[in-house]
């Protein structure tokens, strides 16, 4: 379908337990996405953070690089979405993995709610003071809060995600990616 731009794949497999099965499953899904004309494919936060070191393991970068190469041959862009449950939960970790892979078929789905949930200020610090902007291909229109007792998710512009500011700066920069509700 020409209108379908992003697909999401919920991976039931554990990356650490069965990497071959995970990679083969992802390759089949990307091939199907390419056949259907899906241009972007958002990966689930399938790398658990429990027990991992503070830095992204080199093997993760290598595997994501290989997957990005496969995606490029199929004409699909892989999107990593920052998520509190993923190893790339903060701006620093997103930057680390994206710059380690540095492949045009691996991009960022920037989720302001998730950056707020891990205690970052998505516009004032994560965007303005960071280098993530060169990797962003999708802005999730999601808002939320990181303070205890506050809701994790809120309607847009009612949380700490600074969504209006992000949309405004992206429009000023002639952003050619997606705004996704």
Backbone as numpy.savetxt, mean C-alpha at the origin, in Angstrom:
# Nx Ny Nz CAx CAy CAz Cx Cy Cz
-13.13 -5.73 -17.68 -13.97 -4.55 -17.68 -13.08 -3.31 -17.68
-13.35 -2.37 -18.56 -12.52 -1.18 -18.68 -12.61 -0.29 -17.45
-13.72 -0.37 -16.72 -13.88 0.46 -15.54 -13.21 -0.08 -14.30
-12.73 -1.31 -14.34 -12.12 -1.94 -13.17 -10.64 -1.59 -13.12
-10.22 -0.85 -12.12 -8.83 -0.41 -12.06 -8.03 -1.11 -10.97
-8.69 -1.48 -9.85 -7.98 -2.04 -8.72 -8.66 -3.31 -8.25
-7.88 -4.33 -8.03 -8.37 -5.57 -7.45 -7.64 -5.79 -6.13
-8.28 -6.48 -5.21 -7.67 -6.77 -3.91 -7.61 -8.28 -3.76
-6.51 -8.77 -3.28 -6.35 -10.20 -3.09 -6.12 -10.51 -1.63
-7.09 -11.16 -0.96 -6.86 -11.56 0.43 -6.09 -12.88 0.46
-4.89 -12.86 0.92 -4.05 -14.05 0.89 -4.22 -14.86 2.15
-4.70 -16.11 2.02 -4.86 -16.94 3.21 -3.57 -17.64 3.62
-2.53 -17.49 2.83 -1.29 -18.21 3.10 -0.34 -17.38 3.95
0.49 -18.05 4.70 1.51 -17.39 5.52 2.80 -17.31 4.71
3.29 -16.12 4.46 4.48 -15.89 3.66 5.66 -16.72 4.18
5.83 -16.75 5.47 6.97 -17.45 6.05 6.85 -18.97 5.92
5.64 -19.49 5.86 5.45 -20.94 5.83 5.56 -21.53 4.43
5.00 -20.87 3.43 4.93 -21.48 2.11 5.08 -20.41 1.03
6.30 -19.94 0.84 6.52 -18.85 -0.11 6.24 -19.26 -1.55
6.54 -20.50 -1.91 6.29 -20.93 -3.29 4.80 -20.92 -3.61
3.99 -21.46 -2.71 2.54 -21.48 -2.93 1.99 -20.06 -3.00
2.49 -19.17 -2.14 2.06 -17.78 -2.13 2.39 -17.11 -3.46
3.62 -17.27 -3.91 4.04 -16.63 -5.16 3.26 -17.18 -6.35
3.04 -18.48 -6.39 2.29 -19.07 -7.50 0.84 -18.58 -7.50
0.24 -18.52 -6.32 -1.14 -18.03 -6.20 -1.22 -16.58 -6.68
-0.27 -15.76 -6.25 -0.28 -14.35 -6.66 -0.06 -14.22 -8.16
0.80 -15.00 -8.74 1.02 -14.96 -10.19 -0.26 -15.30 -10.95
-1.00 -16.31 -10.48 -2.26 -16.68 -11.14 -3.28 -15.55 -11.03
-3.35 -14.92 -9.86 -4.30 -13.83 -9.67 -3.92 -12.64 -10.55
-2.63 -12.31 -10.64 -2.20 -11.19 -11.48 -2.47 -11.47 -12.95
-2.27 -12.71 -13.38 -2.56 -13.07 -14.77 -4.05 -12.90 -15.06
-4.90 -13.31 -14.13 -6.35 -13.13 -14.30 -6.70 -11.65 -14.32
-6.06 -10.87 -13.45 -6.31 -9.42 -13.42 -5.92 -8.80 -14.76
-4.79 -9.22 -15.32 -4.34 -8.69 -16.60 -5.33 -9.05 -17.70
-5.84 -10.28 -17.70 -6.83 -10.69 -18.70 -8.11 -9.88 -18.61
-8.47 -9.49 -17.39 -9.70 -8.71 -17.18 -9.47 -7.21 -17.39
-8.26 -6.81 -17.66 -7.97 -5.39 -17.88 -7.82 -4.59 -16.61
-7.55 -5.25 -15.49 -7.33 -4.56 -14.22 -5.91 -4.01 -14.24
-5.77 -2.71 -14.07 -4.45 -2.09 -14.17 -3.65 -2.09 -12.89
-4.33 -2.14 -11.76 -3.64 -2.10 -10.47 -4.16 -3.23 -9.60
-3.28 -3.73 -8.77 -3.63 -4.86 -7.93 -3.10 -4.59 -6.52
-4.00 -4.42 -5.57 -3.60 -4.07 -4.20 -3.36 -5.33 -3.39
-2.15 -5.46 -2.89 -1.79 -6.60 -2.07 -2.37 -6.45 -0.67
-2.76 -7.56 -0.07 -3.18 -7.56 1.33 -1.95 -7.40 2.21
-2.15 -6.95 3.43 -1.00 -6.86 4.35 -0.64 -8.25 4.87
-0.09 -9.09 3.99 0.10 -10.50 4.32 1.42 -10.85 4.95
2.21 -9.90 5.29 3.43 -10.22 6.02 3.20 -9.85 7.48
3.06 -10.85 8.35 2.79 -10.54 9.76 3.98 -9.84 10.40
3.69 -8.93 11.33 4.75 -8.16 11.96 5.32 -8.85 13.20
4.58 -9.78 13.77 5.02 -10.44 15.00 6.36 -11.14 14.79
7.32 -10.80 15.62 8.62 -11.47 15.57 9.57 -10.95 14.51
9.14 -10.01 13.68 10.04 -9.47 12.66 10.87 -8.34 13.25
12.08 -8.15 12.72 12.91 -7.04 13.22 12.33 -5.69 12.81
12.89 -4.64 13.37 12.41 -3.29 13.07 12.58 -2.93 11.60
13.62 -3.43 10.97 13.82 -3.14 9.56 13.17 -4.25 8.73
12.85 -3.93 7.50 12.22 -4.91 6.61 13.28 -5.93 6.20
13.02 -7.21 6.41 14.00 -8.22 6.01 14.31 -8.15 4.51
15.57 -8.38 4.16 15.99 -8.31 2.75 15.20 -9.28 1.89
14.85 -10.45 2.43 14.12 -11.44 1.63 12.75 -10.92 1.22
12.14 -10.08 2.04 10.85 -9.49 1.70 11.01 -8.58 0.49
12.04 -7.74 0.50 12.31 -6.86 -0.63 12.59 -7.64 -1.90
13.35 -8.72 -1.77 13.67 -9.55 -2.94 12.41 -10.18 -3.52
11.56 -10.71 -2.67 10.34 -11.36 -3.14 9.37 -10.35 -3.75
9.24 -9.18 -3.13 8.38 -8.15 -3.70 8.94 -7.65 -5.03
10.26 -7.57 -5.14 10.88 -7.18 -6.41 10.57 -8.19 -7.51
10.65 -9.47 -7.17 10.33 -10.52 -8.16 8.86 -10.45 -8.56
7.98 -10.23 -7.58 6.55 -10.12 -7.89 6.27 -8.88 -8.74
6.97 -7.78 -8.46 6.80 -6.56 -9.26 7.25 -6.79 -10.69
8.32 -7.53 -10.88 8.79 -7.85 -12.23 7.75 -8.67 -12.98
7.18 -9.67 -12.29 6.11 -10.48 -12.90 4.91 -9.60 -13.24
4.53 -8.73 -12.31 3.39 -7.84 -12.55 3.64 -6.96 -13.77
4.85 -6.43 -13.89 5.18 -5.56 -15.02 5.04 -6.30 -16.35
5.46 -7.56 -16.39 5.32 -8.32 -17.64 3.86 -8.56 -17.99
2.99 -8.55 -16.99 1.56 -8.73 -17.22 0.82 -7.40 -17.39
1.55 -6.29 -17.27 0.93 -4.97 -17.41 0.12 -4.55 -16.19
0.48 -5.07 -15.03 -0.24 -4.78 -13.79 0.71 -4.06 -12.84
0.18 -3.10 -12.10 0.94 -2.42 -11.06 0.51 -2.98 -9.71
1.48 -3.35 -8.89 1.19 -3.82 -7.53 1.16 -2.63 -6.60
0.17 -2.61 -5.73 0.04 -1.54 -4.74 0.19 -2.11 -3.34
1.09 -1.52 -2.57 1.20 -1.83 -1.15 0.38 -0.77 -0.42
-0.50 -1.18 0.45 -1.23 -0.22 1.28 -0.64 -0.27 2.68
-0.23 0.89 3.18 0.24 0.93 4.56 -0.90 0.45 5.46
-0.58 -0.41 6.39 -1.62 -0.99 7.25 -0.99 -1.30 8.60
-1.70 -1.04 9.70 -1.13 -1.31 11.02 -0.73 -2.77 11.23
-1.33 -3.70 10.48 -1.01 -5.13 10.63 0.11 -5.59 9.70
0.58 -4.71 8.83 1.62 -5.09 7.87 2.98 -4.64 8.37
4.02 -5.21 7.79 5.36 -4.77 8.16 5.59 -3.33 7.70
4.90 -2.90 6.64 5.03 -1.53 6.14 3.92 -0.67 6.75
3.91 -0.56 8.10 2.85 0.17 8.79 3.15 1.65 8.95
4.41 2.04 8.95 4.78 3.43 9.13 5.38 3.99 7.84
5.52 5.30 7.80 6.12 5.93 6.62 7.56 5.44 6.43
8.30 5.30 7.52 9.69 4.86 7.42 9.78 3.46 6.83
8.91 2.57 7.26 8.94 1.20 6.74 8.46 1.15 5.28
7.46 1.94 4.94 7.01 2.00 3.54 8.14 2.49 2.65
8.80 3.56 3.08 9.92 4.12 2.32 11.04 3.10 2.20
11.32 2.38 3.27 12.39 1.39 3.26 12.12 0.29 2.22
10.92 -0.25 2.22 10.62 -1.35 1.30 10.52 -0.85 -0.14
9.87 0.29 -0.36 9.71 0.81 -1.72 11.04 1.24 -2.32
11.90 1.85 -1.52 13.20 2.27 -2.06 14.14 1.07 -2.23
13.98 0.02 -1.41 14.80 -1.18 -1.57 14.43 -1.91 -2.86
13.13 -1.97 -3.16 12.69 -2.64 -4.38 12.88 -1.73 -5.58
12.48 -0.47 -5.44 12.62 0.56 -6.49 12.26 0.02 -7.87
11.02 -0.45 -7.99 10.52 -0.99 -9.25 9.27 -0.19 -9.64
9.15 0.25 -10.88 7.99 1.06 -11.27 6.65 0.32 -11.17
6.68 -1.00 -11.06 5.43 -1.76 -10.93 5.04 -2.00 -9.48
5.79 -1.44 -8.53 5.44 -1.53 -7.11 5.25 -0.12 -6.59
4.01 0.21 -6.23 3.65 1.56 -5.82 2.94 1.53 -4.47
2.60 2.69 -3.95 1.96 2.81 -2.64 0.51 3.24 -2.76
-0.36 2.54 -2.05 -1.74 2.99 -1.82 -1.71 3.65 -0.45
-1.67 4.97 -0.44 -1.50 5.78 0.77 -2.82 5.83 1.53
-2.84 5.26 2.75 -4.05 5.25 3.57 -3.84 6.14 4.78
-4.43 7.35 4.77 -4.23 8.29 5.87 -4.74 7.76 7.21
-5.86 7.01 7.20 -6.40 6.46 8.45 -5.39 5.53 9.10
-4.73 4.72 8.30 -3.78 3.77 8.86 -2.52 4.47 9.37
-2.08 5.53 8.69 -0.95 6.29 9.22 -1.34 6.95 10.55
-2.55 7.49 10.63 -3.01 8.09 11.89 -3.09 7.05 13.00
-3.52 5.84 12.65 -3.66 4.78 13.66 -2.32 4.35 14.27
-1.23 4.54 13.54 0.09 4.20 14.09 0.79 5.43 14.66
0.03 6.53 14.82 0.54 7.72 15.49 1.21 8.75 14.61
1.08 8.63 13.30 1.68 9.62 12.40 0.66 10.68 12.00
1.17 11.82 11.55 0.33 12.88 11.00 0.46 12.78 9.49
-0.55 12.19 8.82 -0.42 11.84 7.41 -0.03 12.97 6.48
-0.56 14.17 6.67 -0.22 15.27 5.78 0.98 16.05 6.30
0.91 16.47 7.55 1.93 17.36 8.09 3.32 16.73 8.17
3.40 15.45 8.49 4.73 14.84 8.59 4.96 13.74 7.56
4.06 12.78 7.45 4.28 11.66 6.54 4.41 12.12 5.10
3.53 13.02 4.66 3.56 13.48 3.27 4.57 14.61 3.08
4.41 15.68 3.83 5.23 16.88 3.61 6.71 16.69 3.90
7.04 15.92 4.91 8.44 15.76 5.28 9.05 14.47 4.75
8.27 13.71 4.02 8.75 12.41 3.57 9.01 12.34 2.08
9.50 11.19 1.68 9.78 10.97 0.26 8.81 9.96 -0.34
7.74 9.66 0.37 6.77 8.69 -0.12 6.01 9.19 -1.34
5.92 10.49 -1.50 5.08 11.05 -2.57 5.46 10.54 -3.96
6.73 10.19 -4.17 7.12 9.70 -5.49 6.61 8.29 -5.76
6.14 7.59 -4.71 5.66 6.22 -4.87 4.13 6.11 -4.88
3.42 7.17 -4.56 1.97 7.10 -4.39 1.25 7.02 -5.74
0.42 5.98 -5.88 -0.43 5.83 -7.06 -1.90 5.79 -6.70
-2.19 5.71 -5.41 -3.57 5.66 -4.96 -3.67 6.32 -3.59
-4.68 7.16 -3.42 -4.98 7.74 -2.12 -6.29 7.13 -1.65
-6.23 6.45 -0.53 -7.44 5.90 0.06 -8.14 7.04 0.81
-9.39 7.29 0.47 -10.15 8.34 1.16 -10.72 7.69 2.43
-9.82 7.53 3.39 -10.17 6.88 4.66 -9.59 7.73 5.78
-10.38 7.94 6.80 -9.94 8.75 7.92 -10.09 7.95 9.20
-9.33 8.31 10.18 -9.39 7.61 11.45 -8.53 8.31 12.49
-8.43 7.67 13.64 -7.71 8.26 14.76 -6.72 7.26 15.35
-5.70 7.80 15.96 -4.70 6.96 16.58 -4.72 7.01 18.09
-5.53 7.86 18.66 -5.57 7.99 20.12 -6.48 6.94 20.73
-6.08 6.45 21.88 -6.92 5.48 22.60 -8.25 6.13 22.96
-9.30 5.35 22.78 -10.63 5.86 23.09 -11.30 6.58 21.94
-10.54 6.85 20.89 -11.09 7.48 19.70 -11.36 6.40 18.68
-12.27 6.63 17.74 -12.57 5.58 16.75 -11.40 5.37 15.78
-11.15 4.11 15.46 -10.08 3.78 14.51 -10.41 4.34 13.13
-11.69 4.30 12.75 -12.14 4.83 11.46 -13.25 5.83 11.69
-13.22 6.91 10.90 -14.23 7.95 10.99 -14.65 8.34 9.57
-15.73 9.09 9.44 -16.03 9.65 8.10 -14.88 10.57 7.68
-14.64 10.70 6.37 -13.57 11.59 5.91 -13.69 12.99 6.51
-12.56 13.55 6.87 -12.42 14.89 7.45 -12.91 14.98 8.89
-13.17 13.84 9.54 -13.57 13.87 10.94 -12.59 13.13 11.84
-11.45 12.74 11.29 -10.44 12.04 12.07 -9.13 12.80 12.01
-8.05 12.08 12.24 -6.72 12.68 12.26 -5.92 12.37 11.00
-6.61 11.91 9.95 -5.93 11.51 8.72 -5.60 12.64 7.77
-6.11 13.84 8.03 -5.81 15.02 7.20 -6.12 14.76 5.72
-7.26 14.11 5.49 -7.64 13.67 4.14 -7.85 14.85 3.19
-8.55 15.90 3.64 -8.80 17.05 2.75 -7.48 17.67 2.28
-6.53 17.78 3.18 -5.25 18.37 2.82 -4.51 17.51 1.79
-4.56 16.20 1.99 -3.90 15.29 1.04 -4.54 15.36 -0.34
-5.87 15.38 -0.38 -6.56 15.48 -1.67 -6.20 16.79 -2.36
-6.16 17.86 -1.60 -5.85 19.17 -2.16 -4.45 19.21 -2.75
-3.46 18.71 -2.00 -2.08 18.77 -2.50 -1.90 17.86 -3.71
-2.57 16.73 -3.73 -2.46 15.84 -4.89 -3.10 16.46 -6.12
-4.23 17.13 -5.94 -4.87 17.80 -7.08 -3.97 18.92 -7.61
-3.29 19.64 -6.71 -2.38 20.71 -7.12 -1.18 20.16 -7.89
-0.80 18.93 -7.62 0.36 18.32 -8.27 -0.04 17.56 -9.54
-1.29 17.70 -9.99 -1.80 16.99 -11.17 -1.64 15.48 -11.02
-2.04 15.00 -9.87 -1.97 13.58 -9.54 -2.73 12.76 -10.56
-2.08 11.76 -11.17 -2.75 10.94 -12.17 -3.14 9.57 -11.65
-3.06 9.39 -10.33 -3.45 8.13 -9.71 -4.93 8.12 -9.36
-5.27 7.25 -8.43 -6.67 7.06 -8.04 -6.96 7.62 -6.66
-8.13 8.22 -6.52 -8.71 8.52 -5.22 -9.73 7.41 -5.00
-9.62 6.67 -3.92 -10.48 5.50 -3.72 -11.22 5.60 -2.40
-12.55 5.48 -2.48 -13.36 5.46 -1.26 -13.36 4.08 -0.68
